[in-house]
Amino acid sequence: MDIPVIEAVDVNHFYEGQLGWNHALDHLSLTIRHNEFLCILGPSGCGKSTFLKIIAGLIQPSTGSVLLNDRPIKGPGLDRGVVFQDPALFAWLTVLRNVEFGLLMGGWKRHAARDRAMHVLEIVGLARQTSLYPFQLSGGMKHRVAVARAWALTDAALLLMDEPFSAIDAINRMALQDHLVRTWLTEQRTVLYVTHDIEEAVYLADRIVILKPSPGRLACDLRNELPRPRDRHSAAFLAVKSRVMEEMRRHGVTTE
Ligand code: ADP
């Protein structure tokens, strides 16, 4: 657990906008450890996605250094799985083939890829939907396929999730969070999960890093030692949620 997977040191990021430079990340330093489930929590515009894109290798920080397993991040790679808000499934492939796809691209043999995809689809509760096409799935199922597709990649020791369930209604979102936690408990990975939802962060994470905007910077870094499975209505859960809200208030952070 103490092995660092990501070490971001003094990261600044600027975007060029119509009104000049936008300081999206301000001197952000953060270490993410092996098998940690870390949520980055903060209001819209505080630089959460920017940080995730830097780790994904989609953009380079303006200044500062980011190491992944002791090496600088030069671009995207199969060592990171990414799940965005849009599940972006291949419409012409079945559920099983969507999940197999990345494995086959990574050089897996067909049989091994099938076994691996089936195994992960079982964990996310889609073992009986493997031959359906995306248009035959509910919104929640599509997101479970997207999670399965990222999780199937055994080389991806780090999973990056950018508000993957935020467009889903509250009831289905809770079910998806349950599936995600179950998957993580069954097959642990390092997860960096971006959200602006306090309850989601308390439910999922064992560490919550709060960012504040303008410019995006670290407000506080909290451990969440609530035992799993977590009960959203328990006094202990509500106490952690209050603590997070209190920290946000103390640091002048508000969420919409
Ligand atoms: P969050 O994910 O917390 O909502 P972002 O990382 O998306 O925040 O954005 C941080 C800041 O950078 C915001 O002010 C946003 O408007 C700005 N920003 C994000 N992407 C771009 C871009 N491609 N060009 C210019 N400004 C951007």
Short mmCIF file of C-alpha atoms in Angstrom, two decimals, residues 30-225:
data_model
loop_
_atom_site.label_atom_id
_atom_site.label_comp_id
_atom_site.label_asym_id
_atom_site.label_seq_id
_atom_site.Cartn_x
_atom_site.Cartn_y
_atom_site.Cartn_z
CA LEU A 30 0.19 14.51 -4.62
CA THR A 31 1.38 10.95 -4.12
CA ILE A 32 -1.00 8.10 -4.93
CA ARG A 33 -0.09 4.74 -3.48
CA HIS A 34 -0.48 1.18 -4.70
CA ASN A 35 -4.08 -0.11 -4.51
CA GLU A 36 -5.38 3.11 -3.04
CA PHE A 37 -8.92 4.18 -3.97
CA LEU A 38 -8.46 7.93 -4.10
CA CYS A 39 -11.23 10.39 -4.90
CA ILE A 40 -10.42 13.90 -6.03
CA LEU A 41 -13.34 15.98 -4.84
CA GLY A 42 -14.09 19.56 -5.69
CA PRO A 43 -16.42 21.93 -7.51
CA SER A 44 -16.49 22.31 -11.24
CA GLY A 45 -13.47 24.16 -12.57
CA CYS A 46 -11.02 23.27 -9.78
CA GLY A 47 -8.74 21.31 -12.12
CA LYS A 48 -9.83 17.72 -11.37
CA SER A 49 -10.08 16.69 -15.03
CA THR A 50 -6.89 18.55 -15.88
CA PHE A 51 -5.00 16.53 -13.29
CA LEU A 52 -6.54 13.28 -14.53
CA LYS A 53 -5.67 14.14 -18.14
CA ILE A 54 -2.06 14.78 -17.11
CA ILE A 55 -1.89 11.33 -15.46
CA ALA A 56 -3.59 9.78 -18.50
CA GLY A 57 -0.84 11.34 -20.63
CA LEU A 58 -3.32 13.30 -22.72
CA ILE A 59 -1.75 16.64 -21.76
CA GLN A 60 1.64 17.63 -20.34
CA PRO A 61 1.77 19.86 -17.26
CA SER A 62 3.08 23.38 -17.90
CA THR A 63 5.61 22.94 -15.07
CA GLY A 64 6.35 20.36 -12.38
CA SER A 65 6.92 16.66 -12.62
CA VAL A 66 4.62 13.63 -12.65
CA LEU A 67 6.06 10.15 -12.30
CA LEU A 68 4.16 6.93 -12.90
CA ASN A 69 5.99 4.03 -11.26
CA ASP A 70 9.13 6.19 -11.08
CA ARG A 71 9.04 7.15 -14.78
CA PRO A 72 7.93 10.43 -16.34
CA ILE A 73 4.59 10.23 -18.16
CA LYS A 74 5.25 10.78 -21.85
CA GLY A 75 1.79 9.94 -23.26
CA PRO A 76 -1.13 7.51 -22.92
CA GLY A 77 -0.32 3.85 -22.31
CA LEU A 78 -1.77 0.41 -21.67
CA ASP A 79 -0.61 0.71 -18.06
CA ARG A 80 -3.58 3.06 -17.44
CA GLY A 81 -7.28 2.34 -17.95
CA VAL A 82 -9.53 5.35 -18.45
CA VAL A 83 -13.30 5.62 -17.88
CA PHE A 84 -15.00 8.88 -18.78
CA GLN A 85 -18.57 10.10 -18.32
CA ASP A 86 -19.46 8.85 -21.79
CA PRO A 87 -19.12 5.04 -21.82
CA ALA A 88 -18.11 5.28 -25.52
CA LEU A 89 -18.77 1.63 -26.37
CA PHE A 90 -18.31 0.28 -29.88
CA ALA A 91 -21.91 0.15 -31.16
CA TRP A 92 -21.18 -2.66 -33.62
CA LEU A 93 -19.61 -5.01 -31.04
CA THR A 94 -21.35 -7.13 -28.41
CA VAL A 95 -20.73 -6.58 -24.70
CA LEU A 96 -18.20 -9.41 -24.67
CA ARG A 97 -16.38 -8.12 -27.74
CA ASN A 98 -16.30 -4.58 -26.33
CA VAL A 99 -14.49 -5.90 -23.25
CA GLU A 100 -12.23 -8.26 -25.24
CA PHE A 101 -11.22 -5.51 -27.65
CA GLY A 102 -8.49 -3.85 -25.57
CA LEU A 103 -7.08 -7.22 -24.55
CA LEU A 104 -6.78 -8.37 -28.17
CA MET A 105 -5.16 -5.04 -29.05
CA GLY A 106 -2.71 -5.67 -26.20
CA GLY A 107 -1.69 -8.98 -27.77
CA TRP A 108 -3.81 -11.43 -25.78
CA LYS A 109 -4.70 -14.74 -27.46
CA ARG A 110 -8.40 -15.01 -28.33
CA HIS A 111 -9.20 -17.72 -25.74
CA ALA A 112 -7.38 -15.98 -22.93
CA ALA A 113 -9.02 -12.67 -23.81
CA ARG A 114 -12.44 -14.32 -23.78
CA ASP A 115 -11.84 -15.92 -20.38
CA ARG A 116 -10.57 -12.67 -18.93
CA ALA A 117 -13.47 -10.64 -20.35
CA MET A 118 -16.02 -13.19 -19.07
CA HIS A 119 -14.43 -13.14 -15.62
CA VAL A 120 -14.67 -9.35 -15.33
CA LEU A 121 -18.20 -9.27 -16.78
CA GLU A 122 -19.23 -11.73 -14.08
CA ILE A 123 -17.77 -9.45 -11.40
CA VAL A 124 -19.74 -6.46 -12.70
CA GLY A 125 -22.90 -8.57 -12.91
CA LEU A 126 -23.19 -8.78 -16.71
CA ALA A 127 -22.48 -12.48 -17.29
CA ARG A 128 -25.91 -12.93 -18.90
CA GLN A 129 -25.71 -9.91 -21.18
CA THR A 130 -22.48 -10.77 -23.01
CA SER A 131 -24.09 -11.25 -26.42
CA LEU A 132 -26.15 -8.04 -26.36
CA TYR A 133 -25.21 -4.94 -28.35
CA PRO A 134 -24.91 -1.51 -26.70
CA PHE A 135 -28.29 -0.34 -28.09
CA GLN A 136 -29.91 -3.20 -26.14
CA LEU A 137 -28.45 -2.07 -22.80
CA SER A 138 -29.72 0.38 -20.18
CA GLY A 139 -27.57 3.43 -19.41
CA GLY A 140 -26.31 1.80 -16.20
CA MET A 141 -25.36 -1.40 -18.00
CA LYS A 142 -23.36 0.56 -20.57
CA HIS A 143 -21.37 2.14 -17.75
CA ARG A 144 -20.76 -1.29 -16.22
CA VAL A 145 -19.38 -2.45 -19.57
CA ALA A 146 -17.11 0.61 -19.65
CA VAL A 147 -15.82 -0.21 -16.16
CA ALA A 148 -15.38 -3.89 -17.11
CA ARG A 149 -13.46 -2.89 -20.23
CA ALA A 150 -11.00 -0.82 -18.22
CA TRP A 151 -10.76 -3.38 -15.41
CA ALA A 152 -10.13 -6.26 -17.81
CA LEU A 153 -6.76 -4.79 -18.77
CA THR A 154 -4.53 -6.56 -16.27
CA ASP A 155 -1.57 -4.40 -17.32
CA ALA A 156 -3.48 -1.30 -16.29
CA ALA A 157 -2.40 -1.10 -12.67
CA LEU A 158 -3.96 2.36 -12.51
CA LEU A 159 -7.57 3.18 -13.35
CA LEU A 160 -8.54 6.77 -14.02
CA MET A 161 -12.22 7.60 -13.72
CA ASP A 162 -13.62 11.03 -14.52
CA GLU A 163 -17.15 11.37 -13.08
CA PRO A 164 -18.09 8.13 -14.84
CA PHE A 165 -21.59 7.91 -13.32
CA SER A 166 -22.54 11.58 -13.03
CA ALA A 167 -25.04 11.49 -15.90
CA ILE A 168 -26.92 8.52 -14.37
CA ASP A 169 -30.01 8.87 -12.15
CA ALA A 170 -29.43 8.61 -8.39
CA ILE A 171 -30.75 5.05 -7.93
CA ASN A 172 -28.72 3.56 -10.76
CA ARG A 173 -25.70 5.59 -9.72
CA MET A 174 -25.76 3.94 -6.29
CA ALA A 175 -25.97 0.49 -7.93
CA LEU A 176 -23.01 1.36 -10.18
CA GLN A 177 -21.00 2.53 -7.18
CA ASP A 178 -21.77 -0.80 -5.47
CA HIS A 179 -20.58 -2.71 -8.53
CA LEU A 180 -17.44 -0.62 -8.67
CA VAL A 181 -16.60 -1.19 -5.00
CA ARG A 182 -17.30 -4.91 -5.36
CA THR A 183 -15.01 -5.06 -8.38
CA TRP A 184 -12.26 -3.17 -6.56
CA LEU A 185 -12.56 -5.46 -3.51
CA THR A 186 -12.45 -8.57 -5.73
CA GLU A 187 -9.50 -7.42 -7.80
CA GLN A 188 -7.67 -4.49 -6.26
CA ARG A 189 -6.19 -1.72 -8.37
CA THR A 190 -5.05 1.80 -7.81
CA VAL A 191 -8.02 4.00 -8.64
CA LEU A 192 -8.02 7.75 -9.18
CA TYR A 193 -11.67 8.81 -9.28
CA VAL A 194 -12.80 12.36 -9.95
CA THR A 195 -16.11 13.56 -8.53
CA HIS A 196 -17.91 16.66 -7.31
CA ASP A 197 -20.31 14.53 -5.23
CA ILE A 198 -19.40 14.38 -1.51
CA GLU A 199 -21.50 11.29 -0.78
CA GLU A 200 -19.97 9.43 -3.71
CA ALA A 201 -16.46 10.24 -2.47
CA VAL A 202 -17.28 9.05 1.06
CA TYR A 203 -18.87 5.87 -0.27
CA LEU A 204 -16.03 4.95 -2.64
CA ALA A 205 -12.74 6.29 -1.42
CA ASP A 206 -10.26 5.37 1.21
CA ARG A 207 -8.63 8.75 0.68
CA ILE A 208 -10.32 12.00 -0.32
CA VAL A 209 -8.30 14.85 -1.75
CA ILE A 210 -10.25 18.11 -1.88
CA LEU A 211 -9.30 20.73 -4.47
CA LYS A 212 -10.36 24.36 -4.49
CA PRO A 213 -10.72 26.48 -7.62
CA SER A 214 -9.29 29.67 -9.11
CA PRO A 215 -6.61 28.47 -9.40
CA GLY A 216 -7.06 24.75 -8.74
CA ARG A 217 -5.08 23.77 -5.68
CA LEU A 218 -5.03 21.31 -2.83
CA ALA A 219 -7.36 22.23 0.02
CA CYS A 220 -7.01 19.10 2.13
CA ASP A 221 -6.21 15.41 2.07
CA LEU A 222 -8.32 13.11 4.28
CA ARG A 223 -8.17 9.40 5.04
CA ASN A 224 -11.53 7.61 5.04
CA GLU A 225 -11.26 4.55 7.21
#
